[in-house]
Short mmCIF file of C-alpha atoms in Angstrom, two decimals:
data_model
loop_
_atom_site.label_atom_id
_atom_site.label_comp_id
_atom_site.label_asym_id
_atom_site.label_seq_id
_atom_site.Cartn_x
_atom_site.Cartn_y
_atom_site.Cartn_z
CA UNK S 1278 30.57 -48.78 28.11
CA UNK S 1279 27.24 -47.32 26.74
CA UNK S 1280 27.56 -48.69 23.20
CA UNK S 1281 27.70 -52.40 24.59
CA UNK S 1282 24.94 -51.53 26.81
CA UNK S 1283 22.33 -50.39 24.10
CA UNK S 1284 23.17 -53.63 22.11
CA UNK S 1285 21.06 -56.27 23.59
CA UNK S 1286 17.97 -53.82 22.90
CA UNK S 1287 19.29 -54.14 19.51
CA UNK S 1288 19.42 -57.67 19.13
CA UNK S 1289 16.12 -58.23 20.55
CA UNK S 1290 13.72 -59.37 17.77
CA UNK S 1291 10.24 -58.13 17.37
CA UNK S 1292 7.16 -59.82 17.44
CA UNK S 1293 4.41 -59.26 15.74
CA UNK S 1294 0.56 -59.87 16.68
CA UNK S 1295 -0.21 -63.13 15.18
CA UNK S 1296 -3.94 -63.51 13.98
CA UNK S 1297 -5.72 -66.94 15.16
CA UNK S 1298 -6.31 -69.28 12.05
CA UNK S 1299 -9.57 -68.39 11.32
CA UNK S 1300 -10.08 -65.03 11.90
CA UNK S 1301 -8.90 -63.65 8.28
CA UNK S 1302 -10.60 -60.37 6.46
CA UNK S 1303 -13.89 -61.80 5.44
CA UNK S 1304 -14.56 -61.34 1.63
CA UNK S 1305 -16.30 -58.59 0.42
CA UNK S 1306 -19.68 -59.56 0.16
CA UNK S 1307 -21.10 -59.63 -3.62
CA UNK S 1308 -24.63 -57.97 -4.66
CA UNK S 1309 -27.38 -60.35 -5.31
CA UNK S 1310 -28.14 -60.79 -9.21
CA UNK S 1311 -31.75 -59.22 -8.42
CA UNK S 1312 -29.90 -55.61 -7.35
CA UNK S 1313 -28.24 -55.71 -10.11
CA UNK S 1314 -30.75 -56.07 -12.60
CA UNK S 1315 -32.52 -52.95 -11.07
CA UNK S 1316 -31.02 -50.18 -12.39
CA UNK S 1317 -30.32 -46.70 -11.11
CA UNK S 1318 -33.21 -44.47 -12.16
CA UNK S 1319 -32.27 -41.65 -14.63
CA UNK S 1320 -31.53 -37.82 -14.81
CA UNK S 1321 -34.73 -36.44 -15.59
CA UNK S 1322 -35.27 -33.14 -17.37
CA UNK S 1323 -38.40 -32.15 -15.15
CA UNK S 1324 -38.77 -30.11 -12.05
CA UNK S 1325 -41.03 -31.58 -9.79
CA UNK S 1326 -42.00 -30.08 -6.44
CA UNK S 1327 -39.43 -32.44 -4.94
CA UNK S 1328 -36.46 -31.10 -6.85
CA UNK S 1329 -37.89 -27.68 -6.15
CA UNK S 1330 -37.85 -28.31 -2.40
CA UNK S 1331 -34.57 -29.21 -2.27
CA UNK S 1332 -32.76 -26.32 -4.58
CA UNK S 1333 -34.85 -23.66 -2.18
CA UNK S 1334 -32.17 -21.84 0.03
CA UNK S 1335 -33.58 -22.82 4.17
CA UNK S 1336 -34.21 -19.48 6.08
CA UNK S 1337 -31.07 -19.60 8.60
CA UNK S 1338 -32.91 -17.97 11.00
CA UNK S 1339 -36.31 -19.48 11.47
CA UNK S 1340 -37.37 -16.51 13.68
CA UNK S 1341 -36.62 -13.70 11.14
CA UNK S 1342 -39.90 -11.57 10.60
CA UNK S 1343 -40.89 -10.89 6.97
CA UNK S 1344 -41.88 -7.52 7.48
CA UNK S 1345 -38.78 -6.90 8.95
CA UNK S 1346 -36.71 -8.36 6.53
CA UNK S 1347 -38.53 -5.74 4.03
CA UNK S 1348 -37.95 -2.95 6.58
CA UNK S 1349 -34.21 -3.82 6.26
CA UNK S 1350 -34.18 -3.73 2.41
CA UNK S 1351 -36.16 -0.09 2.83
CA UNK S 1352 -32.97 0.64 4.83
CA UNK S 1353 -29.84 -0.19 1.88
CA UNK S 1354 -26.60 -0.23 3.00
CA UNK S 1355 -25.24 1.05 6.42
CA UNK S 1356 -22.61 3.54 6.32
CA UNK S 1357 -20.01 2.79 8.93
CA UNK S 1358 -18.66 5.23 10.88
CA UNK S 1359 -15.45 6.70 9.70
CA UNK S 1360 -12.09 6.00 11.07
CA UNK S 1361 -10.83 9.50 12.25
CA UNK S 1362 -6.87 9.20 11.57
CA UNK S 1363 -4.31 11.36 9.52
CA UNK S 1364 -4.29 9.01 6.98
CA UNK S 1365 -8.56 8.67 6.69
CA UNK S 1366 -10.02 10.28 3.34
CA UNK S 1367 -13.63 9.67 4.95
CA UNK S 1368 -15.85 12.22 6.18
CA UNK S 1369 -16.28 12.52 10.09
CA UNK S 1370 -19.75 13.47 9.20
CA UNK S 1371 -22.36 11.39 7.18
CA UNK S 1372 -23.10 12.05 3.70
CA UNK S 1373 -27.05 12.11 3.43
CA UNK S 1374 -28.76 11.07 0.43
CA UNK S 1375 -30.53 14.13 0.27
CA UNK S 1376 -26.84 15.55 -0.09
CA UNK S 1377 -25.54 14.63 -3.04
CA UNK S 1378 -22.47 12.93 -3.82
CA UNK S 1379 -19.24 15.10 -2.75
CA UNK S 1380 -15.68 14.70 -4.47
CA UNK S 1381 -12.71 13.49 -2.83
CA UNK S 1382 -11.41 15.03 0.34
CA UNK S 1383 -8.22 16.17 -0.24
CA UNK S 1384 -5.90 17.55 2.43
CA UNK S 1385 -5.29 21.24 1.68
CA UNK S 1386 -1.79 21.20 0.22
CA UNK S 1387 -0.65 23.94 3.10
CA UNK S 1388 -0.64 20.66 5.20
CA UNK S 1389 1.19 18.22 2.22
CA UNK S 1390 4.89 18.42 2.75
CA UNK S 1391 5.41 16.72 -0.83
CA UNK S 1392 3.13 19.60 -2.01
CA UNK S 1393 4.93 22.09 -0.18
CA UNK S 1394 8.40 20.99 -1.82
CA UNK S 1395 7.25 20.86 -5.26
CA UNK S 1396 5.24 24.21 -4.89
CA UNK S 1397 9.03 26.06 -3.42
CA UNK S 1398 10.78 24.06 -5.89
CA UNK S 1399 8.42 25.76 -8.42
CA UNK S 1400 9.00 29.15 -7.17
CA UNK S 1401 13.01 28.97 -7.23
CA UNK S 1402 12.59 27.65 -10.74
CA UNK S 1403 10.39 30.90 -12.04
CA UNK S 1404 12.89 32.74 -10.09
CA UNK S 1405 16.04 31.49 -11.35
CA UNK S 1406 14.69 32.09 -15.13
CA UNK S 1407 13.57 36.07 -14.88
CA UNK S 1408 17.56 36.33 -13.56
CA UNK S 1409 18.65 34.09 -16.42
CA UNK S 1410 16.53 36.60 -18.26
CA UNK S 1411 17.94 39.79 -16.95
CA UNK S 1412 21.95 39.39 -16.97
CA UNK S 1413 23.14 42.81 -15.81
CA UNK S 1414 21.86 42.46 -12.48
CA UNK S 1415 23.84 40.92 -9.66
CA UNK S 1416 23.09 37.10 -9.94
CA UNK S 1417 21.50 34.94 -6.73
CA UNK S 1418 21.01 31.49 -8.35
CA UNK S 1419 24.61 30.03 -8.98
CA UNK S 1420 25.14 27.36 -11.20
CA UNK S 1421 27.88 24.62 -10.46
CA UNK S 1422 31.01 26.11 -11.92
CA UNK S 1423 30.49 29.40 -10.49
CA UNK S 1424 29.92 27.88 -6.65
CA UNK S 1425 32.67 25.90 -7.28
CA UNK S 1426 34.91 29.12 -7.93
CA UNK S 1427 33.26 31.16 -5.10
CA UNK S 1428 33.90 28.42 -2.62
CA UNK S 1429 37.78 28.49 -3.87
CA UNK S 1430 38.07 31.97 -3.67
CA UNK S 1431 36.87 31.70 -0.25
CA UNK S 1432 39.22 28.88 0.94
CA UNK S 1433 42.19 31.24 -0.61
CA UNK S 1434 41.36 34.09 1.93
CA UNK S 1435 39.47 36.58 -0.67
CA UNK S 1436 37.08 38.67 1.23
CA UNK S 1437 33.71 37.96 0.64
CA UNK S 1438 32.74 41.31 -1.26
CA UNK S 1439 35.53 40.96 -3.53
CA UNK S 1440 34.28 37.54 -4.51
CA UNK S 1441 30.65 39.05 -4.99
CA UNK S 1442 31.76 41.88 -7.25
CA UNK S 1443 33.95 39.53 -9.13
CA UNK S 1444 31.61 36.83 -10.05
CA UNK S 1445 28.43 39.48 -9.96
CA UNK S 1446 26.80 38.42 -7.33
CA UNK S 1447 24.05 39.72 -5.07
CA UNK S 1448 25.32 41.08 -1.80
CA UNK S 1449 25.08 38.35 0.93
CA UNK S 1450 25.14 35.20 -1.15
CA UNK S 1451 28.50 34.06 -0.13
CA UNK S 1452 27.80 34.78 3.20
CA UNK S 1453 24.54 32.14 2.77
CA UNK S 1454 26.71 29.37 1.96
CA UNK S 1455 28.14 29.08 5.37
CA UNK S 1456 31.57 30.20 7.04
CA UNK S 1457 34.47 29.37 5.61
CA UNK S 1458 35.27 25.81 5.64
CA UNK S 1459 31.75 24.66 6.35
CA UNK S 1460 31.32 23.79 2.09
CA UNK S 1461 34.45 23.01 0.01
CA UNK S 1462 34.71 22.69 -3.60
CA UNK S 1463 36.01 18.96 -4.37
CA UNK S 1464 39.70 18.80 -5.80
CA UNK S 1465 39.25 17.78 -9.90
CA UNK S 1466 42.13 15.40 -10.53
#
């Protein structure tokens, strides 16, 4: 039912404005011979005052003052004011000329937590060398295969001083790696 009804639409033909017999484009109208015997004239090589004129930047602002205008290049540059977040490097207070130029502004690195890391990570690794250094005295820094052997020992039952005196350790360093169960050694297949 609604494709025979859009069909007539279909078949209708278009029509198209029809122009009245006389009423075509006109031609395009040709220069008279005397135009074109006349030359453009040619680049010249000269400044005049003309050419002068024209390549002069205008004043935008018609009602600037010259003297102030000077004034403002006495000035230089305007310092904005800073933006005061955690991430701004800039000064809350001006720099003056009479000043100086000062260095970057760091944040202290008490207040970097990157810094912070790398400065403990330091400190453990100074650490862990004198022990390396000095082997007869009970050992803090474990490497793999020893945690791995302290955390069986510990999953077996063996009392935690027992495990310590075995694998010369420092008092209390099993007990830092958590109750038993909280870390278990992986099973190597």
């Amino acid at each position: 039912m609604g494709a025979k009804a859009s069909k007539p639409a279909q078949a209708a033909t278009r029509k198209f404005p029809a122009r009245a017999p006389g009423s075509a484009a006109p031609p395009h109208a040709r220069p008279s011979p005397a135009a074109q015997r006349n030359p453009e004239p040619r680049a010249s090589y000269a400044k005049d005052d003309a050419i002068k004129a024209d390549g002069a930047d205008p004043d935008p602002n018609p009602m600037t003052n010259p003297a102030f205008s000077q004034r403002l290049k006495q000035m230089g540059v305007a310092t904005p004011n800073p933006t005061l977040s955690n991430s701004s490097t800039a000064s809350p207070y001006p720099i003056f000329p009479d000043q100086g130029p000062q260095g970057p502004n760091y944040p202290s690195p008490a207040q970097n937590p990157t810094l912070s890391a790398l400065e403990a990570r330091q400190r453990l690794q100074e650490a862990a060398q004198r022990e390396f250094e000095r082997p007869g005295q009970g050992r803090e820094f474990l490497d793999v295969g020893t945690l791995k052997q302290a955390l069986m020992m510990q999953a077996r039952g063996v009392p935690t001083p027992d495990i310590e005196k075995r694998l010369r350790l420092k008092s209390g360093v099993v007990d830092r790696l958590g109750p038993k169960g909280v870390t278990q050694p992986l099973a190597s297949g």
